[in-house]
Amino acid sequence: MMVAEYNRKIILEDGQEYYGYAFGDDADRVCEIVFNTSMAGYQEILSDPSYTDQAVVMTYPLIGNYGMADDDYETLTPSMGALIVRDYNDQPSNFRSAATLSQVMRKYQIPGIYGIDTRKLTRSIRDLGSRGVLLTSPETPLKKGLDILKSRCLPTDGVSRVSRGDIHVSHSDRERYHVVAIDCGIKQGIVRQLNQRGCKVTMVPWNTPAKVVEDLRPDGIFISNGPGDPTHVPDTAAAVKALAGRYPMFGICLGHQIIALAYGAETYKLKFGHRGGNHPVKNLETGTIEITSQNHSYAVDMDSLKGTELVCTHINLLDNTVEGMKCVRDRVFSVQYHPESAPGPQDSAYLFNCFINLMEEGKHA
């Protein structure tokens, strides 16, 4: 039942309603609802381009308490659909804070709601799957909200909206390697990891033809994370297919899925995805268990790898989904999770060193 002082609500496409309080932008918004189990890092989550068009439910209850720091953004223009939290703190205590979370959300037109039962909502997403959600006024009739959700069209252009429109170079203090990164919504944490290892990183738009990449004379090619369904970016998969075997290649998250498609494997949508910094992954080559940070709705079909030159190298211990692949002959490898996670587990940072080693071997080939 609606309580008078509530000024915001969400309507799910199955008819559930949750009432709460507004923060951030006050616009109505239709999104896909998902949840994230991270206990820290809401700034990095808000500014991760992979959350484009998604309403993120934070399972950790207190959000906003350390504000927003200028150096911690994953992109300069956050594009998350909406943020849903239990408790919002608008008086952060942190000497690095330059703005409140709500101020940043208003700047980038990201609506939010707090004060709802996020435990109940998360269980609903887990049991019924990701689905449409409308953030709106508490006065919006349920039937009208459901009609809006029923008529929604799922966007297919997320990557083109978050990828840079031109070529951009990020230099390292000690440039030994040149990496061309195909930007499908690349996180700045990835660029920092490569720069720290002596890589000059040239970021190119998602639909850059293979010939343009070749002309940049890379030592290695990186395919980035990004939002949405990997089948919606066939131009990227075509470029990867043309370049595979000619340069060492490393893909993360969406880049992992694009590599799979380029080799003839298939992808599918998960019921509610993997999001958070506590997912156990087994390295099948070493037997090591890595605690990983993840953010994706789609996965590579294990059976479809059998007809390709890719082999599975990592699996998720929660649901046995593919978390890593490689093609030894082509010097190509990828992971579904985020080894650059910040803040987050650092178990998988070695993967950047593996990429460096492949480029070093290529220099002496």
XYZ file of C-alpha atoms in Angstrom:
365
model
C 0.000 0.000 0.000
C 1.247 3.486 -0.853
C 2.469 5.657 2.018
C 1.800 9.374 1.542
C 5.356 10.603 1.960
C 6.808 8.313 -0.725
C 7.744 10.271 -3.851
C 9.029 7.518 -6.120
C 8.173 3.951 -7.083
C 9.189 1.196 -9.439
C 6.871 -1.039 -11.413
C 8.110 -4.415 -12.677
C 6.633 -5.914 -15.823
C 5.106 -8.752 -13.751
C 3.034 -6.194 -11.793
C 5.144 -5.879 -8.627
C 5.454 -2.369 -7.156
C 7.993 -0.976 -4.677
C 7.655 2.485 -3.109
C 10.544 4.644 -1.931
C 12.256 8.009 -2.174
C 13.924 9.787 -5.063
C 17.564 10.747 -5.435
C 19.554 11.657 -8.501
C 17.570 12.709 -11.561
C 13.767 12.812 -11.302
C 12.899 11.636 -14.834
C 10.799 8.546 -15.483
C 12.900 5.753 -16.945
C 12.337 2.285 -18.429
C 15.269 -0.118 -17.939
C 16.241 -3.739 -17.564
C 16.538 -4.509 -13.840
C 19.632 -6.395 -12.564
C 21.432 -6.737 -9.229
C 25.051 -6.329 -8.098
C 26.478 -8.048 -5.002
C 29.586 -5.844 -4.564
C 30.188 -4.439 -1.086
C 32.148 -1.422 -2.353
C 32.720 0.443 -5.589
C 29.380 2.072 -6.332
C 31.191 4.881 -8.196
C 32.928 2.428 -10.509
C 29.622 0.594 -11.003
C 27.721 3.802 -11.793
C 30.345 4.805 -14.363
C 30.855 1.375 -15.967
C 29.583 1.631 -19.582
C 28.485 -2.002 -19.451
C 25.509 -0.894 -17.295
C 24.058 1.256 -20.087
C 20.217 1.095 -20.010
C 20.161 -1.076 -16.868
C 18.629 -0.326 -13.464
C 21.094 -1.725 -10.919
C 19.922 -2.972 -7.532
C 22.758 -2.813 -4.988
C 22.488 -5.690 -2.513
C 24.861 -3.955 -0.071
C 22.523 -1.653 1.878
C 24.456 1.603 2.462
C 25.322 3.557 -0.691
C 26.717 7.061 -1.104
C 28.616 7.251 2.188
C 32.037 8.010 0.668
C 30.864 10.314 -2.103
C 32.370 10.529 -5.583
C 36.093 11.033 -6.247
C 37.378 12.641 -9.440
C 39.966 9.903 -10.083
C 37.673 6.883 -9.712
C 35.407 7.091 -12.764
C 35.501 4.250 -15.285
C 34.193 6.584 -17.993
C 33.853 10.351 -18.211
C 30.157 10.109 -19.127
C 28.220 7.559 -17.021
C 25.320 5.948 -18.871
C 23.681 3.658 -16.298
C 19.899 3.491 -16.626
C 19.026 3.876 -12.929
C 20.240 3.000 -9.419
C 18.150 1.240 -6.754
C 19.411 1.081 -3.138
C 18.233 0.392 0.405
C 19.860 3.301 2.271
C 21.246 6.403 0.567
C 23.704 8.711 2.379
C 23.854 12.255 1.035
C 26.489 13.476 3.509
C 29.651 11.563 2.524
C 32.688 11.365 4.769
C 35.789 11.104 2.569
C 38.580 13.629 1.983
C 38.697 12.600 -1.699
C 35.005 13.238 -2.316
C 34.313 16.004 -4.843
C 30.522 15.545 -5.103
C 27.694 13.468 -3.717
C 26.388 10.468 -5.610
C 23.040 12.202 -6.112
C 24.712 15.297 -7.594
C 26.588 13.187 -10.139
C 23.451 11.246 -11.024
C 21.562 14.483 -11.642
C 24.406 15.747 -13.838
C 24.210 12.666 -16.062
C 20.405 12.305 -15.843
C 20.440 8.997 -13.960
C 17.383 8.520 -11.714
C 17.518 6.674 -8.415
C 15.258 5.323 -5.691
C 16.078 4.374 -2.102
C 14.186 3.080 0.920
C 12.848 -0.115 -0.642
C 13.376 -3.735 0.411
C 16.321 -4.597 -1.849
C 16.609 -8.100 -0.356
C 13.095 -8.958 -1.493
C 13.688 -7.319 -4.876
C 16.959 -9.201 -5.402
C 15.266 -12.522 -4.616
C 12.613 -11.637 -7.169
C 15.267 -11.028 -9.853
C 17.049 -14.246 -8.897
C 13.853 -16.293 -9.077
C 12.103 -14.648 -12.038
C 15.068 -13.265 -13.954
C 16.034 -9.843 -15.268
C 13.072 -7.987 -16.755
C 11.672 -4.569 -17.504
C 11.245 -1.967 -14.777
C 9.760 1.530 -14.771
C 10.947 4.225 -12.344
C 8.120 6.684 -11.995
C 5.949 8.790 -9.702
C 3.913 6.999 -7.019
C 0.820 8.502 -8.654
C 1.373 6.559 -11.885
C -1.429 3.959 -12.147
C -0.235 0.370 -12.291
C -2.068 -0.297 -15.571
C -0.455 2.710 -17.231
C 2.976 1.609 -16.009
C 2.449 -1.918 -17.315
C 1.331 -0.544 -20.683
C 4.549 1.514 -20.861
C 6.617 -1.564 -20.058
C 4.707 -3.699 -22.551
C 5.402 -1.239 -25.347
C 9.109 -0.838 -24.566
C 11.642 -1.702 -27.246
C 14.923 -3.147 -26.051
C 17.771 -0.942 -27.345
C 20.376 -2.599 -29.537
C 22.755 0.341 -29.980
C 24.373 0.475 -26.529
C 27.890 -0.173 -27.801
C 27.702 2.541 -30.470
C 26.521 5.031 -27.833
C 29.338 4.387 -25.345
C 32.226 3.694 -27.735
C 34.382 6.694 -28.557
C 33.782 8.201 -31.972
C 37.422 8.735 -32.888
C 40.906 7.355 -32.240
C 42.397 8.266 -28.870
C 45.830 7.430 -27.436
C 46.683 6.839 -23.770
C 50.441 6.985 -23.254
C 52.604 5.135 -20.746
C 55.674 6.490 -18.981
C 57.751 3.641 -20.453
C 56.263 2.585 -23.759
C 57.507 -0.818 -24.864
C 54.355 -2.210 -26.449
C 51.633 -0.757 -28.648
C 48.130 -2.106 -27.950
C 45.178 -1.245 -30.153
C 42.028 -1.502 -28.032
C 38.712 -1.922 -29.834
C 36.504 0.253 -27.636
C 33.061 -1.233 -27.060
C 32.724 0.731 -23.812
C 36.176 0.265 -22.312
C 36.727 0.837 -18.593
C 39.536 3.201 -17.615
C 40.786 0.587 -15.145
C 41.736 -1.611 -18.098
C 43.643 1.209 -19.775
C 45.485 1.927 -16.511
C 46.516 -1.732 -16.157
C 47.965 -1.735 -19.664
C 49.702 1.642 -19.211
C 51.292 0.414 -15.979
C 52.841 -2.463 -17.905
C 54.489 -0.250 -20.492
C 51.739 -0.223 -23.104
C 50.788 2.692 -25.266
C 47.047 2.133 -25.770
C 45.382 3.346 -28.964
C 41.613 3.149 -28.537
C 39.555 2.869 -31.728
C 35.762 2.865 -32.252
C 33.844 -0.404 -32.011
C 33.248 -0.625 -35.777
C 36.816 0.090 -36.903
C 37.704 -2.103 -39.937
C 40.557 -4.596 -39.633
C 42.637 -2.675 -42.213
C 42.610 0.473 -40.055
C 43.796 -1.568 -37.063
C 46.587 -3.094 -39.167
C 47.732 0.347 -40.318
C 48.260 1.335 -36.671
C 50.952 -1.400 -36.447
C 50.012 -2.872 -33.067
C 51.995 -5.371 -31.035
C 48.724 -6.713 -29.686
C 44.971 -6.194 -29.906
C 42.554 -5.849 -27.011
C 38.756 -6.195 -27.277
C 36.977 -4.400 -24.464
C 33.947 -4.842 -22.281
C 30.701 -3.128 -23.200
C 26.904 -3.272 -22.898
C 24.331 -5.554 -24.402
C 24.116 -8.553 -26.699
C 27.358 -9.443 -28.547
C 25.381 -10.414 -31.644
C 24.422 -6.741 -32.019
C 28.003 -5.814 -32.988
C 28.764 -8.058 -35.990
C 31.231 -5.483 -37.381
C 33.438 -5.976 -34.333
C 33.303 -9.761 -34.628
C 34.170 -9.504 -38.328
C 37.240 -7.369 -37.560
C 38.356 -9.801 -34.847
C 37.954 -12.728 -37.253
C 40.129 -10.964 -39.842
C 42.819 -10.063 -37.298
C 42.960 -13.319 -35.317
C 46.237 -15.172 -35.726
C 48.106 -12.104 -36.942
C 48.533 -10.426 -33.539
C 48.306 -11.508 -29.892
C 44.733 -10.843 -28.810
C 43.074 -10.448 -25.379
C 39.346 -9.948 -24.711
C 37.456 -9.119 -21.530
C 33.701 -9.531 -20.889
C 31.894 -8.443 -24.084
C 35.268 -8.807 -25.819
C 35.335 -12.434 -24.658
C 31.906 -13.035 -26.195
C 32.871 -11.276 -29.448
C 35.943 -13.498 -29.798
C 33.701 -16.542 -29.353
C 31.409 -15.340 -32.141
C 34.384 -14.586 -34.394
C 35.519 -18.221 -34.063
C 32.045 -19.615 -34.780
C 30.861 -20.289 -31.229
C 27.505 -19.104 -29.864
C 26.308 -16.967 -26.963
C 23.079 -16.889 -24.949
C 21.439 -14.692 -22.327
C 21.645 -15.713 -18.682
C 18.568 -15.657 -16.446
C 19.863 -12.814 -14.269
C 23.530 -12.474 -15.183
C 26.664 -12.253 -13.048
C 27.387 -8.951 -11.297
C 29.566 -8.389 -8.267
C 33.014 -8.902 -6.834
C 32.673 -12.354 -5.297
C 32.280 -14.928 -8.086
C 34.489 -18.048 -7.795
C 36.152 -19.145 -11.035
C 38.330 -22.238 -11.553
C 41.375 -22.070 -13.799
C 41.225 -25.473 -15.512
C 44.911 -25.371 -16.440
C 46.266 -24.760 -12.933
C 43.413 -25.848 -10.678
C 43.551 -22.462 -8.962
C 40.331 -20.859 -7.711
C 40.074 -17.135 -8.423
C 37.620 -14.769 -6.740
C 36.483 -12.513 -9.557
C 34.541 -9.348 -10.313
C 31.877 -9.730 -12.998
C 29.284 -7.752 -14.933
C 27.489 -9.435 -17.822
C 24.109 -10.719 -19.004
C 25.384 -13.021 -21.764
C 27.624 -16.102 -21.759
C 29.447 -18.299 -24.253
C 27.734 -21.618 -24.952
C 30.049 -24.409 -23.781
C 28.840 -26.964 -26.315
C 29.347 -24.576 -29.216
C 33.100 -24.407 -28.495
C 33.494 -28.028 -29.624
C 33.342 -27.130 -33.279
C 35.862 -24.306 -33.023
C 39.570 -23.889 -32.343
C 38.821 -22.370 -28.943
C 39.174 -24.365 -25.724
C 37.656 -23.507 -22.359
C 40.269 -22.483 -19.781
C 38.108 -21.217 -16.891
C 34.670 -22.124 -15.536
C 32.312 -20.470 -13.061
C 31.928 -22.657 -9.979
C 28.402 -21.393 -9.299
C 26.832 -22.430 -12.605
C 29.628 -24.011 -14.728
C 29.461 -21.311 -17.400
C 32.475 -20.528 -19.593
C 34.712 -17.925 -17.924
C 37.802 -18.166 -20.123
C 38.948 -19.443 -23.534
C 42.040 -19.558 -25.691
C 43.351 -20.509 -29.096
C 47.011 -21.423 -28.674
C 47.798 -21.365 -32.391
C 46.472 -17.822 -32.860
C 47.800 -16.455 -29.525
C 44.256 -15.443 -28.585
C 42.704 -15.653 -25.129
C 39.808 -14.095 -23.233
C 37.961 -14.049 -19.930
C 34.375 -13.265 -19.044
C 35.260 -11.570 -15.755
C 37.174 -8.360 -14.978
C 40.817 -8.835 -13.905
C 41.233 -5.040 -13.595
C 38.461 -4.676 -10.975
C 38.891 -1.579 -8.834
C 38.005 -1.829 -6.061
C 37.721 -5.574 -6.128
C 39.574 -8.888 -6.031
C 43.047 -8.879 -7.581
C 43.360 -12.639 -8.091
C 43.263 -12.334 -11.877
C 45.632 -9.436 -12.589
C 48.152 -11.998 -13.914
C 46.131 -12.117 -17.135
C 47.530 -8.751 -18.208
C 51.022 -10.201 -17.741
C 50.030 -13.117 -19.983
C 49.114 -10.601 -22.684
C 52.431 -8.806 -22.211
C 54.298 -12.111 -22.529
C 52.552 -12.903 -25.815
C 53.509 -9.504 -27.213
C 57.097 -9.932 -26.026
C 57.308 -13.324 -27.721
C 55.922 -11.742 -30.864
C 58.720 -9.167 -30.884
C 61.295 -11.997 -30.943
C 59.448 -14.270 -33.374
